[in-house]
Coordinates of C-alpha atoms in Angstrom, one line a residue:
Chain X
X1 CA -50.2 6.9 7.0
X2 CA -50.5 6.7 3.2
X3 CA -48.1 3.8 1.5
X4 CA -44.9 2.5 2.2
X5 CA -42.0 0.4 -0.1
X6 CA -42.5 -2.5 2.1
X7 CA -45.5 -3.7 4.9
X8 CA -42.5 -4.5 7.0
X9 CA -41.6 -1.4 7.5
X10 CA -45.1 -0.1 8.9
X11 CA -45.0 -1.7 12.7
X12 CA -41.5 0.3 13.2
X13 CA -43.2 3.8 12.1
X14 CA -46.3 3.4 14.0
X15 CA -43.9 2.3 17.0
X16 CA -41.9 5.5 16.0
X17 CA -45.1 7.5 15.9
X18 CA -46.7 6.5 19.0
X19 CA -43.9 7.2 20.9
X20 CA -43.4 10.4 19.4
X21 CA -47.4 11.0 20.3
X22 CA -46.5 10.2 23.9
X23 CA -43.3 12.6 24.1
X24 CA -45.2 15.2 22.8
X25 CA -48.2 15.3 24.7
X26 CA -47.3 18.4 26.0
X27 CA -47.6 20.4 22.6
X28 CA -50.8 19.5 21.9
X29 CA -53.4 21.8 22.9
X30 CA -56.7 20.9 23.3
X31 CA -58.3 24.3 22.3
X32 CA -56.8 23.0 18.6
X33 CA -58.0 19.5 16.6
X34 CA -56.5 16.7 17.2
X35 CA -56.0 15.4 13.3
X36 CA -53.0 18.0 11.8
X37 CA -51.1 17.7 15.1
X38 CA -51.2 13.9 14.6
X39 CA -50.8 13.8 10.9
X40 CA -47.4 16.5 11.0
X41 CA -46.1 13.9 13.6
X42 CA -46.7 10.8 11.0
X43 CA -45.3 12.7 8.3
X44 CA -42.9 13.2 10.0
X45 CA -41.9 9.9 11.8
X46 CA -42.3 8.4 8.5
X47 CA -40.1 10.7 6.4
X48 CA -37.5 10.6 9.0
X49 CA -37.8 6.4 8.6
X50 CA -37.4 6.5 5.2
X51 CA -34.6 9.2 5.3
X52 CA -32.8 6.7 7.4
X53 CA -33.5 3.2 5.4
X54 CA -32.0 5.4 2.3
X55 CA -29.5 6.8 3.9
X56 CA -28.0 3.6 5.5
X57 CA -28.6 2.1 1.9
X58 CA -31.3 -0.2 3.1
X59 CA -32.6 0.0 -0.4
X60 CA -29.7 -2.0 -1.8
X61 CA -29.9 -4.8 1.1
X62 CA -31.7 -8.0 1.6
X63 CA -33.0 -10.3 3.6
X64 CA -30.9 -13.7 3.6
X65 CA -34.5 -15.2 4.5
X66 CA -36.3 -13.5 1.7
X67 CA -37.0 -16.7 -0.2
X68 CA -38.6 -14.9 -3.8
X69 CA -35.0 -13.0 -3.7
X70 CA -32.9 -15.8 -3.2
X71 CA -34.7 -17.6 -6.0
X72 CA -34.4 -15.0 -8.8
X73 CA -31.1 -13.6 -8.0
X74 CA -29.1 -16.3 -6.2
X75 CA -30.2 -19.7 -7.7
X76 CA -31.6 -18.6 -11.1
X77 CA -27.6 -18.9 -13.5
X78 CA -28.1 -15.4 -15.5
X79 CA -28.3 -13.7 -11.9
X80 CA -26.4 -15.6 -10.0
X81 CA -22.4 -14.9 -11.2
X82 CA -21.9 -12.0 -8.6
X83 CA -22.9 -14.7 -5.5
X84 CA -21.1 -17.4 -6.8
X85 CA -18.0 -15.1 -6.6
X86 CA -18.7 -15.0 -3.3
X87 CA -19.6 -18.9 -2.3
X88 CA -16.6 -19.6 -4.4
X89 CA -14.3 -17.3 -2.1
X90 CA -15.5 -18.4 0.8
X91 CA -15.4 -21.9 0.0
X92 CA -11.4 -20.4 -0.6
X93 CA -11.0 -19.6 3.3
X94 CA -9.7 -22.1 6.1
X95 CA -12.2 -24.5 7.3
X96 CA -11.8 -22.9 10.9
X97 CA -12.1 -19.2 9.3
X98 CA -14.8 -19.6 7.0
X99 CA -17.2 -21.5 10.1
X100 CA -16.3 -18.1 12.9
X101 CA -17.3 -15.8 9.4
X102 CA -20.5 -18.0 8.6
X103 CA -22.0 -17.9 12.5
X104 CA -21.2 -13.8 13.5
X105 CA -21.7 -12.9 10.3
X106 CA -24.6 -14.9 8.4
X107 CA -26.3 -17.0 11.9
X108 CA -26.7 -14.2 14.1
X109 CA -24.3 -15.2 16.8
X110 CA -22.6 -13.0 18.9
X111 CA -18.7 -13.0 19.2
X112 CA -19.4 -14.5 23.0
X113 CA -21.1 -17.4 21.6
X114 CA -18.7 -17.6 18.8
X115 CA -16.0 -17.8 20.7
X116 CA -17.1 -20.5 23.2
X117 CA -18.2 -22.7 20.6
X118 CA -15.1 -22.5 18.5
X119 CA -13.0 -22.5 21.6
X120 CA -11.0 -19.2 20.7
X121 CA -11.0 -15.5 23.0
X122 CA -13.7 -12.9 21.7
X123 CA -11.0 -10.9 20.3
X124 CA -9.9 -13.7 18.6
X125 CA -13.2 -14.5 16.7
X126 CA -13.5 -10.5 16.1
X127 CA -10.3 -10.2 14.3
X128 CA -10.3 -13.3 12.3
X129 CA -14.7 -11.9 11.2
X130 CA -13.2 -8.9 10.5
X131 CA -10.7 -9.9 7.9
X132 CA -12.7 -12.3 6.1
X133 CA -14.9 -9.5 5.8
X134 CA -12.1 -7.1 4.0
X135 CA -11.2 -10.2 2.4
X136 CA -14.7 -11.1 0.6
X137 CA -14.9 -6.6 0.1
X138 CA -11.8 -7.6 -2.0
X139 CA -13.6 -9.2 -4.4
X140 CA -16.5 -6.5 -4.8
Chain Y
X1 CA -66.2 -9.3 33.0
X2 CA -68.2 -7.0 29.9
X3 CA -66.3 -6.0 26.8
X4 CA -66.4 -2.1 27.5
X5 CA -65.0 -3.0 31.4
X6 CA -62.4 -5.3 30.3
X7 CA -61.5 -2.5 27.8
X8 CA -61.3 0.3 30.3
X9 CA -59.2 -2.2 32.9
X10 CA -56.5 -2.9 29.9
X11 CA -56.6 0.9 29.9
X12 CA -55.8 1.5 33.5
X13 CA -53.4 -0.7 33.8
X14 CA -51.4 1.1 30.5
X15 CA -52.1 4.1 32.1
X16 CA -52.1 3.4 35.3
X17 CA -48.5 5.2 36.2
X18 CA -48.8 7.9 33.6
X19 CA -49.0 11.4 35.7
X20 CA -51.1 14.6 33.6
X21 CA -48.6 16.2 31.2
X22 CA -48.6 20.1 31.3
X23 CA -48.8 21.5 28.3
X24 CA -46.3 24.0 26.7
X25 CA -47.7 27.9 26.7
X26 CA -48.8 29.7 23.2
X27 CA -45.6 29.9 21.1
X28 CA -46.5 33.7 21.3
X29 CA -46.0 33.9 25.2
X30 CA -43.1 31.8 24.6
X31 CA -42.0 34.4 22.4
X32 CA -42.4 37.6 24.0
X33 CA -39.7 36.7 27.0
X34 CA -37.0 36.2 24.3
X35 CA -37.6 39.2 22.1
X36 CA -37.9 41.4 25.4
X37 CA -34.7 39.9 26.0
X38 CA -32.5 39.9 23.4
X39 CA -34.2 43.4 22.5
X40 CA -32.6 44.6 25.7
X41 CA -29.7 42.7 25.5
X42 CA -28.8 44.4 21.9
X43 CA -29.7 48.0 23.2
X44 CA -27.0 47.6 26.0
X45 CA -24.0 45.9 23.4
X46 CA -24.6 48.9 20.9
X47 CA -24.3 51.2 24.3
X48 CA -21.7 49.4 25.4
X49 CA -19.9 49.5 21.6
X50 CA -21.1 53.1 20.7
X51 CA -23.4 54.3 18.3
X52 CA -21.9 55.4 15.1
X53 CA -20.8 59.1 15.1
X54 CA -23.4 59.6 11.8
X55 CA -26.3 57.9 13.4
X56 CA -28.3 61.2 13.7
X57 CA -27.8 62.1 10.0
X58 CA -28.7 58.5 9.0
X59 CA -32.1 58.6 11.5
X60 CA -33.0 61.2 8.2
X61 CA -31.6 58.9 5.3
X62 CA -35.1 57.2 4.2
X63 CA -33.3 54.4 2.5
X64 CA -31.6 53.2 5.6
X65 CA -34.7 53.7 7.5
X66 CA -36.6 51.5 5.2
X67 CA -33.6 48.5 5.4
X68 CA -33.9 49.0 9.2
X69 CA -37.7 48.1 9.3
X70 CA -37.0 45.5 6.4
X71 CA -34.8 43.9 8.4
X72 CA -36.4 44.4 11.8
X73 CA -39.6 42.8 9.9
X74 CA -38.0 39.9 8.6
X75 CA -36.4 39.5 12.3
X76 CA -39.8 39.5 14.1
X77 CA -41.7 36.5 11.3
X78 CA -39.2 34.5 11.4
X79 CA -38.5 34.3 15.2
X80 CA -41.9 34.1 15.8
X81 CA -42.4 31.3 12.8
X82 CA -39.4 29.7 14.7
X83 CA -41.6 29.9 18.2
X84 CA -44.4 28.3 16.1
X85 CA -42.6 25.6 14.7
X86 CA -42.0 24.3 18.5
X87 CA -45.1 22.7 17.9
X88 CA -45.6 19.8 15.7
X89 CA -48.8 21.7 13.8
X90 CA -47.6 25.1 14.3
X91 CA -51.3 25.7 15.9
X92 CA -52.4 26.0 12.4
X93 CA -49.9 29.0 11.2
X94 CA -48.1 27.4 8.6
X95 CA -47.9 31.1 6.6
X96 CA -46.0 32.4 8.7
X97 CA -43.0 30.7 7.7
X98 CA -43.8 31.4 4.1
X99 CA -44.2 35.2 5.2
X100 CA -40.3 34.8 7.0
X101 CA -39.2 33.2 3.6
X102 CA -40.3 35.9 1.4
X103 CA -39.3 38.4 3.4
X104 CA -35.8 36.9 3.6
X105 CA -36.1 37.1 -0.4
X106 CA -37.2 41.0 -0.5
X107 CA -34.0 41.4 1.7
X108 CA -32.0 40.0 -1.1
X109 CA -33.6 41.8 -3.5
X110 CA -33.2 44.8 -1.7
X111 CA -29.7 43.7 -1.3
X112 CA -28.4 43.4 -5.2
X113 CA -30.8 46.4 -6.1
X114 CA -28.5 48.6 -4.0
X115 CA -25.7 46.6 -5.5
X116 CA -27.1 47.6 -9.4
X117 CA -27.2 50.9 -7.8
X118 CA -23.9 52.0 -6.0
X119 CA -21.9 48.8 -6.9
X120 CA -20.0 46.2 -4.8
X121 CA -17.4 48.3 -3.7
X122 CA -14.8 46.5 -0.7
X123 CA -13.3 49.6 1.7
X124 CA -9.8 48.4 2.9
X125 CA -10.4 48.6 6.0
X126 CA -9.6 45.6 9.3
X127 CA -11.9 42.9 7.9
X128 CA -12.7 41.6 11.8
X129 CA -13.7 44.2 13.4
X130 CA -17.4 43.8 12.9
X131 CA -17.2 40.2 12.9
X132 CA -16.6 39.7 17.2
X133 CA -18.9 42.4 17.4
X134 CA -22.1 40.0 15.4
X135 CA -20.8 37.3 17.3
X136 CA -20.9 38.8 20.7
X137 CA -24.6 40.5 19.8
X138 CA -25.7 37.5 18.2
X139 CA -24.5 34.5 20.8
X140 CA -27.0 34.7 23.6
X141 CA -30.0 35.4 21.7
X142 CA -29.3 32.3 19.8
X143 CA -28.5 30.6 23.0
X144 CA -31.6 31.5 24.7
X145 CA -33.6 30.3 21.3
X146 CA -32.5 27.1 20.6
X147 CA -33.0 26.1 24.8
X148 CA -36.6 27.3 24.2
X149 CA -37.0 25.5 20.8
X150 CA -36.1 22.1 22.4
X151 CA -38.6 22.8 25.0
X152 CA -40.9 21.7 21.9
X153 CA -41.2 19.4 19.7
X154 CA -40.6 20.6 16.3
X155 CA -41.5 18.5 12.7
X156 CA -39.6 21.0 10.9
X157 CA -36.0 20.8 12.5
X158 CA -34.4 22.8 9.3
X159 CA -36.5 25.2 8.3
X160 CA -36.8 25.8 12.6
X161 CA -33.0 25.9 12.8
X162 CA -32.9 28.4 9.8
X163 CA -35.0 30.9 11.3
X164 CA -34.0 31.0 14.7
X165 CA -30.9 32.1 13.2
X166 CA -32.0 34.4 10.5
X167 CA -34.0 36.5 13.6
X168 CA -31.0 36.4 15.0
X169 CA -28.8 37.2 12.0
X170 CA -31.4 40.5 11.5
X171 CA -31.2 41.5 14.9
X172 CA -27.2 41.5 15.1
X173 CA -27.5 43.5 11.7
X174 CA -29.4 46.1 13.2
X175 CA -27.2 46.2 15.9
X176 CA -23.8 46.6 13.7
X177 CA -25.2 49.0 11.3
X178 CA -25.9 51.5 14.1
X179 CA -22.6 51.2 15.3
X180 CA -20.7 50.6 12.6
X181 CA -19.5 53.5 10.2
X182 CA -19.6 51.4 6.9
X183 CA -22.1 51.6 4.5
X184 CA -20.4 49.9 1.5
X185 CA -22.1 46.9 0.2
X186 CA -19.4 44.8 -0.2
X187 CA -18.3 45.2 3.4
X188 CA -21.6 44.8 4.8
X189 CA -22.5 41.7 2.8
X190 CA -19.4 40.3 3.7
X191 CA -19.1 41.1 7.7
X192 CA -22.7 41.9 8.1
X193 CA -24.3 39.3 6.7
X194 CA -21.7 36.3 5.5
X195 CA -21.2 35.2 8.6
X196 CA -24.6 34.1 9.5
X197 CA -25.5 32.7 6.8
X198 CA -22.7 30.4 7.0
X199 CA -23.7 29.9 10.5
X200 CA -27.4 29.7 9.2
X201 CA -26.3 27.2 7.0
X202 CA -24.0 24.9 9.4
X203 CA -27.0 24.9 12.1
X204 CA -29.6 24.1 9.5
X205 CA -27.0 20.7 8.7
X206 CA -27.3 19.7 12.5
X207 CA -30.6 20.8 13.0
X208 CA -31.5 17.4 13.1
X209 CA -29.4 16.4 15.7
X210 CA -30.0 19.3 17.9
X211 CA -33.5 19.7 17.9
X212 CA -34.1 15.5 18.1
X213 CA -36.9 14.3 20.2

């Protein structure tokens, strides 16, 4: 497959590629080698990966459990001005606001499971994620 | 239970409900059905529209001659590159697109050494009336090549999308300048050829999505 940006990304293309493989079976023809019909389809699954990630600015996004970033750009001071922003304007929002914001948005909850823990409708815990997030964009 | 027989069980059972796939025919016999077809279909609009009232004259003018088999040429490579390209390895043909491509560039050239030699001139005439007509000549045969491209599986969704509709662009020229009376560059640039390459160029920006597998 040649080399990627990051090893996480390689189980997804080879997922990619062997489905492609199998929805494809039908072009292959066995009078022909096996290797270049494979190989186009990697090249391709793989560029079309990559186009994506790029595309959907993966490049500029990270992990909140990527320890190594979190230690040179978030806790190291001379990095660390742009996220303190941050912690400083959500430490700004109401109690109530700030804990819907911190489980859809950072935990992984869904709005369902928001909503019965906080005691509020879905709609309810959508709206107020929703402008905590264009309030936090505000400061961007 | 052995290695090898445990190995060959955990095969069965992943391919135990898979049923024999049957595999696409030779892009070429692919092909041949469309080209018969949209050869046939072209003869009958330009019946139905009317030859132009010069055509015999013009059967003796060598440089339209040579533009017709120019552009019949380029037609023919890059629908059957297009055909190829339904397969992810184009069966091992991957000069044939580079043959489309450069014949698309001899057109070109062809194109501004005509303009160098009689000049870009515009007639006034109705700018639509050869635009419907490229449309209507032009509308199944695309149809009828994009279905049979997504029978495939192409790995080059562009460059497929761009020459299914520059063989289609060439045959819907051939058909307009035998049936239409203009033979000013200008005109023909803009009526004859314009409007495909914007369509050339919209289909090759949702190639992507059309041609997705």
């Amino acid at each position: 497959m040649g080399r990627v940006a990051n090893v996480d990304w390689v189980d997804d293309i080879t997922q990619d590629i062997l489905i492609s493989v199998h929805k494809s079976l039908h072009t292959f023809s066995s009078d022909r080698p096996f290797r270049p019909w494979l190989m186009s389809i990697i090249t391709f699954r793989k560029t079309d990966f990559l186009r994506k990630h790029y595309s959907r600015r993966g490049n500029m996004q990270t992990d909140l459990d990527d320890l190594s970033f979190q230690k040179n750009h978030v806790t190291n001071p001379t990095h660390a001005g742009e996220f303190k922003d941050i912690e400083k304007a959500m430490n700004a929002l109401p109690d109530k606001q700030r804990k819907v914001f911190e489980m859809i948005k950072i935990k992984g909850y869904s709005a369902q499971e928001v909503a019965n823990e906080m005691n509020m409708s879905v709609s309810a815990v959508k709206v107020s994620a929703h402008r905590t997030m264009k309030k936090l964009k505000k400061i961007g | 239970m052995p290695k090898k027989n445990q190995t060959d069980a955990l095969i069965k059972q992943l391919s135990g409900e898979w049923t024999p796939v049957e595999p696409i025919a030779h892009p070429l016999r692919r092909f041949c059905p469309w080209l018969v077809f949209s050869i046939i279909y072209v003869v009958a609009i330009v019946y139905f529209i009317g030859l132009r009232p010069d055509m015999g004259s013009k059967m003796y003018d060598s440089i339209f001659i040579f533009e017709m088999i120019l552009v019949f040429t380029t037609g023919l490579f890059s629908a059957v590159s297009a055909a190829y390209m339904c397969v992810p390895d184009m069966r091992g043909a991957k000069w044939l697109k580079h043959v489309s491509f450069t014949l698309i560039g001899v057109f070109f050239v062809w194109t501004l050494t005509m303009w160098g030699g009689q000049g870009f001139a515009m007639p006034d005439q109705l700018w639509a009336h050869c635009v419907p007509k490229g449309v209507m000549i032009a509308f199944l045969p695309v149809a009828a090549l994009i279905y049979m491209a997504k029978g495939g599986s192409t790995t080059q969704p562009v460059l497929m999308g761009t020459l299914s509709i520059a063989s289609v662009a060439a045959l819907a020229y051939m058909g307009l300048r035998t049936t239409c009376m203009s033979d000013e560059l200008g005109y023909i640039f803009f009526f004859h050829v314009l409007p495909f390459l914007v369509i050339g160029t919209v289909l090759g920006a949702v190639a992507r999505k059309i041609f997705r597998w």
